[in-house]
Short mmCIF file of C-alpha atoms in Angstrom, two decimals:
data_model
loop_
_atom_site.label_atom_id
_atom_site.label_comp_id
_atom_site.label_asym_id
_atom_site.label_seq_id
_atom_site.Cartn_x
_atom_site.Cartn_y
_atom_site.Cartn_z
CA MET A 1238 -24.54 -1.77 -42.04
CA ALA A 1239 -22.72 -1.99 -38.72
CA PRO A 1240 -21.90 1.34 -37.07
CA PRO A 1241 -18.39 2.57 -37.91
CA LYS A 1242 -15.64 2.02 -35.40
CA PRO A 1243 -14.58 5.30 -33.82
CA HIS A 1244 -11.19 6.48 -34.95
CA PRO A 1245 -8.63 7.75 -32.44
CA PRO A 1246 -7.92 11.51 -32.39
CA ILE A 1247 -6.13 12.56 -35.53
CA SER A 1248 -3.34 14.07 -33.43
CA THR A 1249 -2.34 10.52 -32.50
CA THR A 1250 -2.37 9.11 -36.04
CA LEU A 1251 -1.22 11.89 -38.37
CA PRO A 1252 2.55 11.96 -38.97
CA PRO A 1253 4.24 15.33 -38.32
CA LEU A 1254 5.79 15.68 -41.78
CA LEU A 1255 3.77 15.11 -44.95
CA LEU A 1256 4.95 15.04 -48.54
CA GLY A 1257 2.79 17.42 -50.55
CA THR A 1258 2.38 16.56 -54.21
CA ALA A 1259 1.04 19.85 -55.55
CA THR A 1260 4.43 19.93 -57.29
CA PHE A 1261 3.40 16.87 -59.35
CA ASN A 1262 1.59 19.41 -61.51
CA HIS A 1263 2.06 21.72 -64.50
CA GLN A 1264 1.72 24.77 -62.25
CA TYR A 1265 5.14 24.04 -60.76
CA VAL A 1266 6.99 22.02 -63.38
CA SER A 1267 6.78 22.03 -67.14
CA ASP A 1268 6.30 18.26 -67.42
CA PRO A 1269 5.15 16.39 -64.28
CA LEU A 1270 5.33 13.06 -66.11
CA ALA A 1271 9.07 13.58 -66.53
CA MET A 1272 9.57 14.05 -62.80
CA PRO A 1273 11.08 11.15 -60.84
CA TYR A 1274 7.80 10.88 -58.94
CA ARG A 1275 8.10 7.15 -58.29
CA ASP A 1276 11.58 7.60 -56.87
CA ILE A 1277 10.51 10.60 -54.78
CA VAL A 1278 7.66 8.66 -53.18
CA SER A 1279 9.80 5.58 -52.59
CA ARG A 1280 12.62 7.64 -51.11
CA ALA A 1281 10.20 9.51 -48.87
CA ILE A 1282 8.97 6.25 -47.37
CA SER A 1283 12.52 5.00 -46.85
CA LEU A 1284 13.29 8.26 -45.01
CA GLY A 1285 10.28 7.78 -42.74
CA VAL A 1286 7.92 10.22 -44.47
CA LYS A 1287 4.77 8.14 -44.79
CA ALA A 1288 2.02 10.73 -45.19
CA PHE A 1289 1.05 12.22 -48.55
CA ASP A 1290 -1.10 15.22 -49.43
CA THR A 1291 -2.66 15.62 -52.87
CA SER A 1292 -5.78 16.92 -54.66
CA PRO A 1293 -7.71 16.32 -57.88
CA TYR A 1294 -7.13 20.02 -58.58
CA TYR A 1295 -3.38 19.36 -58.85
CA GLY A 1296 -3.53 18.09 -62.41
CA PRO A 1297 -2.07 14.56 -62.65
CA SER A 1298 -0.92 14.55 -59.00
CA GLU A 1299 -3.40 11.97 -57.67
CA VAL A 1300 -2.72 9.64 -60.58
CA LEU A 1301 1.06 9.93 -60.28
CA LEU A 1302 1.03 9.47 -56.50
CA GLY A 1303 -1.37 6.53 -56.79
CA THR A 1304 0.79 4.90 -59.44
CA ALA A 1305 3.90 5.26 -57.30
CA LEU A 1306 2.20 3.89 -54.18
CA ASP A 1307 0.56 1.01 -56.06
CA SER A 1308 3.93 -0.13 -57.37
CA LEU A 1309 5.14 -0.27 -53.76
CA MET A 1310 2.03 -1.97 -52.39
CA ASN A 1311 1.98 -4.50 -55.24
CA PRO A 1312 5.66 -4.88 -56.17
CA THR A 1313 6.82 -7.00 -59.08
CA ALA A 1314 9.38 -9.69 -58.39
CA SER A 1315 12.68 -9.44 -60.23
CA ALA A 1316 15.90 -11.40 -60.50
CA SER A 1317 17.57 -9.07 -58.01
CA ASN A 1318 14.56 -9.05 -55.67
CA PRO A 1319 12.57 -12.28 -56.10
CA LEU A 1320 10.53 -11.76 -52.91
CA PRO A 1321 9.79 -8.04 -52.60
CA ILE A 1322 8.07 -6.90 -49.41
CA PRO A 1323 4.88 -4.98 -50.22
CA LEU A 1324 4.12 -1.67 -48.57
CA GLU A 1325 1.12 -2.04 -46.25
CA ARG A 1326 -1.72 0.43 -46.78
CA GLU A 1327 -2.12 0.87 -43.02
CA SER A 1328 1.48 2.09 -42.78
CA ILE A 1329 0.80 5.26 -44.79
CA PHE A 1330 -1.53 8.23 -44.32
CA LEU A 1331 -3.31 9.50 -47.45
CA VAL A 1332 -4.77 12.99 -47.66
CA THR A 1333 -6.68 14.52 -50.55
CA LYS A 1334 -9.20 17.28 -51.15
CA ALA A 1335 -12.51 17.86 -52.91
CA GLY A 1336 -14.58 20.69 -54.29
CA ARG A 1337 -12.10 22.63 -56.41
CA ILE A 1338 -12.26 21.64 -60.07
CA ALA A 1339 -10.26 24.40 -61.77
CA GLY A 1340 -8.85 27.83 -61.02
CA ASP A 1341 -12.25 29.54 -60.84
CA GLU A 1342 -14.51 26.48 -60.82
CA PHE A 1343 -15.92 24.92 -57.65
CA ASP A 1344 -18.61 22.36 -56.90
CA TYR A 1345 -19.34 21.67 -53.23
CA SER A 1346 -22.61 19.83 -53.85
CA PRO A 1347 -22.94 16.49 -52.01
CA THR A 1348 -23.31 14.62 -55.30
CA TRP A 1349 -20.07 16.02 -56.67
CA ILE A 1350 -18.23 15.48 -53.41
CA ARG A 1351 -19.17 11.81 -53.36
CA TYR A 1352 -18.11 11.43 -57.00
CA SER A 1353 -14.81 13.20 -56.30
CA ILE A 1354 -14.07 10.91 -53.37
CA LEU A 1355 -14.81 7.76 -55.39
CA ARG A 1356 -12.57 9.04 -58.18
CA SER A 1357 -9.75 9.78 -55.71
CA LEU A 1358 -10.06 6.27 -54.27
CA GLN A 1359 -9.65 4.82 -57.74
CA ARG A 1360 -6.72 7.04 -58.64
CA LEU A 1361 -4.92 6.39 -55.36
CA HIS A 1362 -5.59 2.62 -55.42
CA THR A 1363 -7.12 2.53 -51.96
CA GLU A 1364 -10.42 1.64 -50.30
CA TYR A 1365 -10.38 4.57 -47.88
CA LEU A 1366 -8.88 8.02 -47.43
CA ASP A 1367 -7.35 8.96 -44.11
CA LEU A 1368 -8.16 12.67 -44.33
CA VAL A 1369 -10.15 14.76 -46.81
CA TYR A 1370 -10.27 18.56 -46.88
CA MET A 1371 -12.79 20.72 -48.60
CA HIS A 1372 -10.43 22.57 -50.90
CA ASP A 1373 -9.97 26.36 -50.74
CA VAL A 1374 -13.12 27.10 -48.79
CA GLU A 1375 -12.92 30.89 -49.17
CA PHE A 1376 -14.17 30.62 -52.76
CA VAL A 1377 -17.67 29.39 -51.87
CA SER A 1378 -20.40 30.33 -49.40
CA PRO A 1379 -20.41 29.12 -45.77
CA ASP A 1380 -23.61 27.18 -46.49
CA GLU A 1381 -21.88 25.30 -49.30
CA VAL A 1382 -18.94 24.48 -47.03
CA LEU A 1383 -21.31 23.21 -44.32
CA ALA A 1384 -23.20 20.96 -46.77
CA ALA A 1385 -19.95 19.54 -48.14
CA VAL A 1386 -18.53 18.82 -44.68
CA LYS A 1387 -21.75 17.03 -43.76
CA GLU A 1388 -21.43 14.88 -46.87
CA LEU A 1389 -17.83 13.97 -46.05
CA ARG A 1390 -18.97 12.95 -42.57
CA ARG A 1391 -21.74 10.86 -44.11
CA LEU A 1392 -19.18 9.13 -46.30
CA ARG A 1393 -17.17 8.56 -43.13
CA ASP A 1394 -20.03 7.21 -41.02
CA GLU A 1395 -22.19 5.37 -43.56
CA GLU A 1396 -19.75 4.18 -46.23
CA GLY A 1397 -16.40 4.10 -44.41
CA LEU A 1398 -14.63 5.90 -47.25
CA VAL A 1399 -13.16 8.70 -45.15
CA ARG A 1400 -11.64 8.66 -41.67
CA TYR A 1401 -11.10 12.34 -40.86
CA VAL A 1402 -12.64 15.55 -42.23
CA GLY A 1403 -11.18 19.04 -42.53
CA ILE A 1404 -11.00 22.24 -44.57
CA SER A 1405 -8.18 24.05 -46.35
CA GLY A 1406 -7.70 27.59 -47.59
CA PHE A 1407 -5.60 30.74 -47.72
CA PRO A 1408 -7.12 33.49 -45.51
CA ALA A 1409 -6.51 32.33 -41.94
CA HIS A 1410 -9.40 34.36 -40.51
CA VAL A 1411 -11.82 32.70 -42.95
CA LEU A 1412 -10.63 29.26 -41.88
CA ALA A 1413 -11.23 30.23 -38.24
CA SER A 1414 -14.71 31.62 -38.95
CA LEU A 1415 -15.76 28.51 -40.84
CA ALA A 1416 -14.41 26.20 -38.14
CA GLU A 1417 -16.44 28.14 -35.58
CA MET A 1418 -19.54 27.96 -37.77
CA ILE A 1419 -19.23 24.22 -38.36
CA LEU A 1420 -18.90 23.53 -34.65
CA ASP A 1421 -21.90 25.77 -33.92
CA LYS A 1422 -24.12 24.22 -36.61
CA THR A 1423 -23.20 20.56 -36.16
CA GLY A 1424 -21.91 20.25 -32.60
CA GLU A 1425 -18.84 18.44 -33.97
CA PRO A 1426 -15.49 20.15 -34.56
CA LEU A 1427 -13.35 19.66 -37.62
CA ASP A 1428 -10.56 17.14 -37.26
CA ALA A 1429 -7.99 19.21 -39.14
CA VAL A 1430 -7.45 22.53 -40.88
CA LEU A 1431 -4.77 23.08 -43.52
CA SER A 1432 -3.47 26.65 -43.71
CA TYR A 1433 -1.08 27.52 -46.50
CA GLY A 1434 1.14 30.52 -47.11
CA HIS A 1435 0.33 32.05 -43.72
CA PHE A 1436 3.30 30.83 -41.73
CA THR A 1437 6.34 31.68 -43.78
CA VAL A 1438 9.34 33.97 -43.39
CA GLN A 1439 7.32 36.59 -45.28
CA ASN A 1440 3.81 36.02 -43.88
CA ARG A 1441 3.35 34.94 -40.25
CA LYS A 1442 -0.31 35.89 -39.80
CA LEU A 1443 -1.49 32.46 -38.68
CA ALA A 1444 0.35 32.70 -35.37
CA LEU A 1445 1.69 36.20 -34.82
CA PRO A 1446 1.53 36.29 -31.00
CA TRP A 1447 3.49 33.07 -30.74
CA VAL A 1448 6.10 34.19 -33.28
CA ALA A 1449 6.88 37.10 -30.99
CA GLY A 1450 7.22 34.70 -28.07
CA GLU A 1451 3.87 35.75 -26.58
CA THR A 1452 1.75 32.81 -25.45
CA ARG A 1453 -0.46 34.41 -22.78
CA PRO A 1454 -4.11 33.64 -23.63
CA GLU A 1455 -5.23 37.25 -23.14
CA GLU A 1456 -2.71 38.40 -25.75
CA SER A 1457 -3.38 35.73 -28.37
CA SER A 1458 -7.11 35.03 -28.05
CA SER A 1459 -8.07 36.89 -31.24
CA SER A 1460 -5.47 35.21 -33.45
CA PRO A 1461 -6.69 32.72 -36.08
CA LEU A 1462 -4.74 29.94 -34.40
CA ALA A 1463 -6.35 30.54 -31.01
CA ARG A 1464 -9.80 30.72 -32.62
CA LEU A 1465 -9.22 27.41 -34.40
CA LYS A 1466 -8.24 25.81 -31.11
CA ARG A 1467 -11.37 27.15 -29.38
CA ALA A 1468 -13.46 25.79 -32.26
CA GLY A 1469 -12.24 22.33 -31.27
CA VAL A 1470 -9.95 21.75 -34.25
CA GLU A 1471 -7.62 18.93 -33.26
CA VAL A 1472 -4.75 19.65 -35.67
CA VAL A 1473 -3.72 22.70 -37.70
CA LEU A 1474 -1.22 21.99 -40.46
CA ASN A 1475 1.11 24.45 -42.15
CA ALA A 1476 1.82 24.27 -45.88
CA SER A 1477 3.56 26.30 -48.59
CA MET A 1478 6.62 27.17 -46.51
CA LEU A 1479 8.12 28.87 -49.57
CA GLY A 1480 5.04 30.96 -50.30
CA MET A 1481 4.32 28.86 -53.40
CA GLY A 1482 7.74 29.66 -54.83
CA LEU A 1483 8.25 33.24 -53.63
CA LEU A 1484 10.97 32.39 -51.12
CA THR A 1485 13.51 30.75 -53.41
CA ASN A 1486 16.78 31.85 -54.97
CA ARG A 1487 15.11 31.66 -58.36
CA GLY A 1488 12.09 33.62 -57.22
CA ILE A 1489 9.13 34.53 -59.42
CA PRO A 1490 9.56 37.00 -62.30
CA PRO A 1491 7.59 40.21 -61.64
CA ASP A 1492 6.28 40.19 -65.21
CA GLU A 1493 3.48 37.63 -65.50
CA ARG A 1494 4.26 37.28 -69.21
CA SER A 1495 7.72 35.90 -68.42
CA GLU A 1496 8.53 32.45 -69.75
CA ALA A 1497 11.33 31.99 -67.19
CA SER A 1498 9.02 30.29 -64.65
CA PRO A 1499 5.64 28.54 -64.91
CA LEU A 1500 4.68 30.38 -61.70
CA ALA A 1501 4.90 33.85 -63.28
CA LYS A 1502 1.49 33.69 -64.95
CA TRP A 1503 -0.69 32.28 -62.18
CA HIS A 1504 0.95 33.23 -58.86
CA PRO A 1505 -1.32 35.77 -57.09
CA SER A 1506 1.49 37.88 -55.61
CA LEU A 1507 2.06 41.51 -56.62
CA PRO A 1508 5.15 42.33 -58.72
CA GLU A 1509 6.55 44.45 -55.88
CA LEU A 1510 6.30 41.55 -53.46
CA ARG A 1511 8.08 39.27 -55.92
CA VAL A 1512 10.94 41.75 -56.18
CA ALA A 1513 11.16 42.15 -52.39
CA CYS A 1514 11.35 38.40 -51.85
CA LYS A 1515 13.91 37.97 -54.62
CA GLU A 1516 16.18 40.48 -52.86
CA LEU A 1517 16.25 38.22 -49.80
CA ALA A 1518 18.29 35.71 -51.80
CA GLY A 1519 21.23 38.10 -51.84
CA ILE A 1520 21.11 38.47 -48.05
CA THR A 1521 21.00 34.73 -47.43
CA GLY A 1522 23.73 34.19 -50.03
CA THR A 1523 26.04 36.53 -48.16
CA ALA A 1524 25.38 34.41 -45.07
CA GLY A 1525 26.36 31.28 -47.00
CA GLU A 1526 22.77 30.02 -47.33
CA ARG A 1527 20.15 29.47 -50.01
CA LEU A 1528 16.92 31.38 -49.42
CA GLU A 1529 14.77 28.25 -49.72
CA SER A 1530 16.89 26.42 -47.14
CA VAL A 1531 16.50 29.25 -44.63
CA ALA A 1532 12.76 29.59 -45.32
CA ILE A 1533 12.17 25.86 -44.91
CA ARG A 1534 14.17 25.58 -41.70
CA TRP A 1535 12.51 28.63 -40.13
CA SER A 1536 8.98 27.43 -40.92
CA LEU A 1537 9.67 23.84 -39.89
CA GLN A 1538 11.25 24.73 -36.56
CA GLU A 1539 8.91 27.56 -35.60
CA TRP A 1540 5.74 25.71 -36.57
CA ALA A 1541 6.91 22.60 -34.70
CA ARG A 1542 7.27 24.77 -31.60
CA ILE A 1543 4.18 26.95 -32.03
CA GLY A 1544 1.82 24.17 -33.11
CA ALA A 1545 2.65 22.40 -29.86
CA ALA A 1546 2.39 25.58 -27.74
CA ALA A 1547 -1.02 26.39 -29.22
CA GLY A 1548 -2.33 22.88 -28.63
CA VAL A 1549 -2.91 21.97 -32.28
CA GLY A 1550 0.08 19.68 -32.88
CA VAL A 1551 0.50 15.95 -33.43
CA GLN A 1552 2.15 13.37 -31.23
CA VAL A 1553 5.78 12.33 -31.70
CA PRO A 1554 8.03 10.15 -29.54
CA SER A 1555 9.88 12.29 -27.03
CA THR A 1556 12.39 9.57 -26.12
CA ALA A 1557 14.34 7.02 -28.10
CA SER A 1558 12.28 4.21 -26.57
CA GLY A 1559 9.06 5.78 -27.85
CA ASN A 1560 7.37 5.25 -24.50
CA ASP A 1561 6.84 8.96 -23.93
CA THR A 1562 5.19 11.36 -26.35
CA ALA A 1563 5.19 15.08 -27.00
CA LYS A 1564 3.54 17.26 -29.62
CA VAL A 1565 4.86 19.26 -32.56
CA GLY A 1566 3.18 21.28 -35.28
CA ALA A 1567 2.62 19.27 -38.48
CA THR A 1568 3.91 20.52 -41.83
CA VAL A 1569 3.28 19.68 -45.48
CA CYS A 1570 6.43 19.98 -47.61
CA GLY A 1571 6.49 20.09 -51.39
CA VAL A 1572 9.48 18.92 -53.43
CA SER A 1573 10.27 18.26 -57.06
CA SER A 1574 13.47 16.25 -56.67
CA ILE A 1575 15.02 13.67 -54.38
CA SER A 1576 17.73 16.11 -53.31
CA GLU A 1577 15.09 18.61 -52.15
CA LEU A 1578 13.33 15.83 -50.25
CA GLU A 1579 16.51 14.68 -48.54
CA GLU A 1580 17.42 18.23 -47.53
CA THR A 1581 13.95 18.84 -46.07
CA VAL A 1582 14.03 15.60 -44.08
CA ALA A 1583 17.51 16.42 -42.78
CA GLU A 1584 16.25 19.83 -41.66
CA TRP A 1585 13.24 18.20 -40.02
CA LYS A 1586 15.36 15.74 -38.08
CA GLY A 1587 17.49 18.64 -36.94
CA VAL A 1588 14.35 20.42 -35.72
CA LEU A 1589 13.17 17.40 -33.74
CA SER A 1590 16.59 16.90 -32.21
CA SER A 1591 16.89 20.57 -31.27
CA LEU A 1592 13.51 20.40 -29.54
CA GLY A 1593 14.63 17.35 -27.56
CA HIS A 1594 12.48 14.77 -29.37
CA ALA A 1595 13.48 11.30 -30.54
CA VAL A 1596 14.81 10.95 -34.08
CA ASP A 1597 15.26 7.85 -36.23
CA GLY A 1598 18.80 7.46 -37.48
CA LYS A 1599 21.78 9.75 -37.18
CA ILE A 1600 21.56 13.53 -37.14
CA ASP A 1601 23.87 15.44 -39.45
CA PRO A 1602 25.59 17.99 -37.17
CA ALA A 1603 25.19 20.59 -39.91
CA TYR A 1604 21.42 20.59 -39.23
CA GLY A 1605 21.57 20.74 -35.43
CA LYS A 1606 20.94 23.37 -32.79
CA GLU A 1607 23.68 25.69 -33.99
CA ARG A 1608 22.01 25.93 -37.39
CA GLN A 1609 18.63 26.50 -35.80
CA ASP A 1610 19.98 29.49 -33.86
CA LYS A 1611 21.73 30.85 -36.98
CA VAL A 1612 18.53 30.72 -39.03
CA LEU A 1613 16.48 32.44 -36.32
CA ARG A 1614 19.02 35.27 -36.08
CA LEU A 1615 19.25 35.66 -39.84
CA VAL A 1616 15.48 35.89 -40.27
CA GLN A 1617 14.87 38.21 -37.32
CA ASN A 1618 17.85 40.53 -37.78
CA GLN A 1619 18.12 40.73 -41.56
CA LEU A 1620 15.25 39.22 -43.59
CA TRP A 1621 12.34 40.82 -41.74
CA PRO A 1622 13.92 44.30 -41.76
CA ALA A 1623 14.68 43.90 -45.48
CA LEU A 1624 11.06 42.96 -46.25
CA GLY A 1625 9.80 46.04 -44.46
CA ARG A 1626 6.14 46.69 -45.28
CA TRP A 1627 5.84 43.32 -46.98
CA VAL A 1628 6.20 41.40 -43.70
CA ASP A 1629 2.84 39.71 -43.02
CA TYR A 1630 1.34 40.98 -46.26
CA ALA A 1631 -1.24 38.57 -47.74
CA TRP A 1632 -2.91 38.96 -51.11
CA GLU A 1633 -6.67 38.77 -51.42
CA SER A 1634 -8.23 35.37 -51.93
CA PRO A 1635 -10.46 35.28 -53.87
CA GLY A 1636 -9.07 38.13 -55.89
CA PRO A 1637 -11.10 41.08 -57.19
CA GLY A 1638 -13.77 40.14 -59.69
CA TYR A 1639 -13.82 36.44 -58.80
CA VAL A 1640 -16.86 34.52 -60.06
CA ASN A 1641 -17.38 30.77 -59.80
CA THR A 1642 -17.45 29.70 -63.44
CA ARG A 1643 -19.39 26.50 -62.75
CA PRO A 1644 -23.00 27.16 -63.77
CA GLU A 1645 -25.61 26.52 -61.10
CA GLU A 1646 -27.34 23.98 -63.33
CA ASP A 1647 -24.10 21.98 -63.57
CA LYS A 1648 -23.49 21.72 -59.83
CA GLY A 1649 -24.03 18.12 -58.79
CA ARG A 1650 -23.78 16.89 -62.38
CA VAL A 1651 -21.12 14.19 -62.56
CA PRO A 1652 -19.45 12.68 -65.64
CA SER A 1653 -20.86 9.56 -67.22
CA ASP A 1654 -17.71 7.54 -66.73
CA SER A 1655 -16.72 4.31 -65.01
CA ILE A 1656 -16.17 5.75 -61.52
CA MET A 1657 -19.61 4.91 -60.10
CA ILE A 1658 -19.79 1.56 -61.89
CA ALA A 1659 -16.36 0.51 -60.66
CA TYR A 1660 -17.32 1.39 -57.09
CA GLN A 1661 -20.51 -0.65 -57.25
CA GLN A 1662 -18.55 -3.59 -58.65
CA ARG A 1663 -16.06 -3.35 -55.76
CA LEU A 1664 -18.93 -3.31 -53.26
CA ALA A 1665 -20.49 -6.38 -54.86
CA ALA A 1666 -17.16 -8.22 -54.86
CA ARG A 1667 -16.58 -7.31 -51.22
CA SER A 1668 -20.06 -8.53 -50.24
CA THR A 1669 -19.47 -11.83 -52.00
CA ARG A 1670 -16.11 -12.22 -50.32
CA ASP A 1671 -17.50 -11.39 -46.88
CA ALA A 1672 -20.34 -13.89 -47.35
CA GLN A 1673 -17.99 -16.80 -47.97
CA PRO A 1674 -17.42 -19.21 -45.08
CA LYS A 1675 -14.33 -18.38 -43.06
#
């Protein structure tokens, strides 16, 4: 096999705003199949959001996303559109994860990782994945993470199935320690790290020195973000801007037995934290805002700024001509409706415009610099004081008593299904096609 072509740095290829599809899942909605997932994906692309983040752990998410994308890449002609233009695979950026099977079940063995990747390829109707994370790395040992990352890199270098490799997880200090370890053990840094729930209005631990406006190296060197940068990580992404549902007008019921929200049973937050976050909705309402709108705008705008300042952002055009580039922090946004998507994109365009970067299309004045300043004042002067001791609180992950429920003898054992057979058939068909005279 010919050696793989080197890929450009991920900071030059990863879009700054990704659509996360964890919401295409029973954990967030009662019936994911009833969601307008096809319309959400199609609308995202029309709005310029062409990167998608998913995981086999997110229930039917990979299948639903793959179905939506396949219908766009292989459109059916109709009377109203007899010559539909297919979406090109190279125009989108696909991200998935591997290793997490269920809530307390993980398998980071190379055999399982390869199987998981082949299954994701089939579900997403693609021959390669742009970026793969090892999912929720704090739940397994560092040695398991190292072995899994090595396997992803083998799949990248020997089979061409993966282009970039990263890790994801909740505790920011664990992500930093593992990134440092991987660089030390392999001599190669991770391409990307996905941090979730650690750069929100409630929890800013990922980048505390920068939040306070402090960017001097001597003051920020011990922060997780600075450690990730020193470990050679090219891009750090922020996800779960709403704290997995905490920072919304609806909030999360403090009683886990509540039937009012599917989040009540599984969300790891303490009841007191849920109550404290719910009270923020009254403050934002008095200011004429929804809590989720304020939380999204604050995280989008501050991470765009801080990701760039810390040197872990992605490139965006800085002028309308696109000849000059600048960097911004990249964010994964989750939505469950087209209206939520459109609002998030409008906020994002307002962020880019306020930072002086080029934006496609017109900017709604309601999302411009004036709004940015209003949100910053509201968060700093009212929301943080109201949260009090809950500012920068993070629950334990894993929680007390955690045990990986996957038996040791089952690690590396893959299902006897069609995944492996289908992959071998695709390889054989590709070899036959490549052998034909040009």
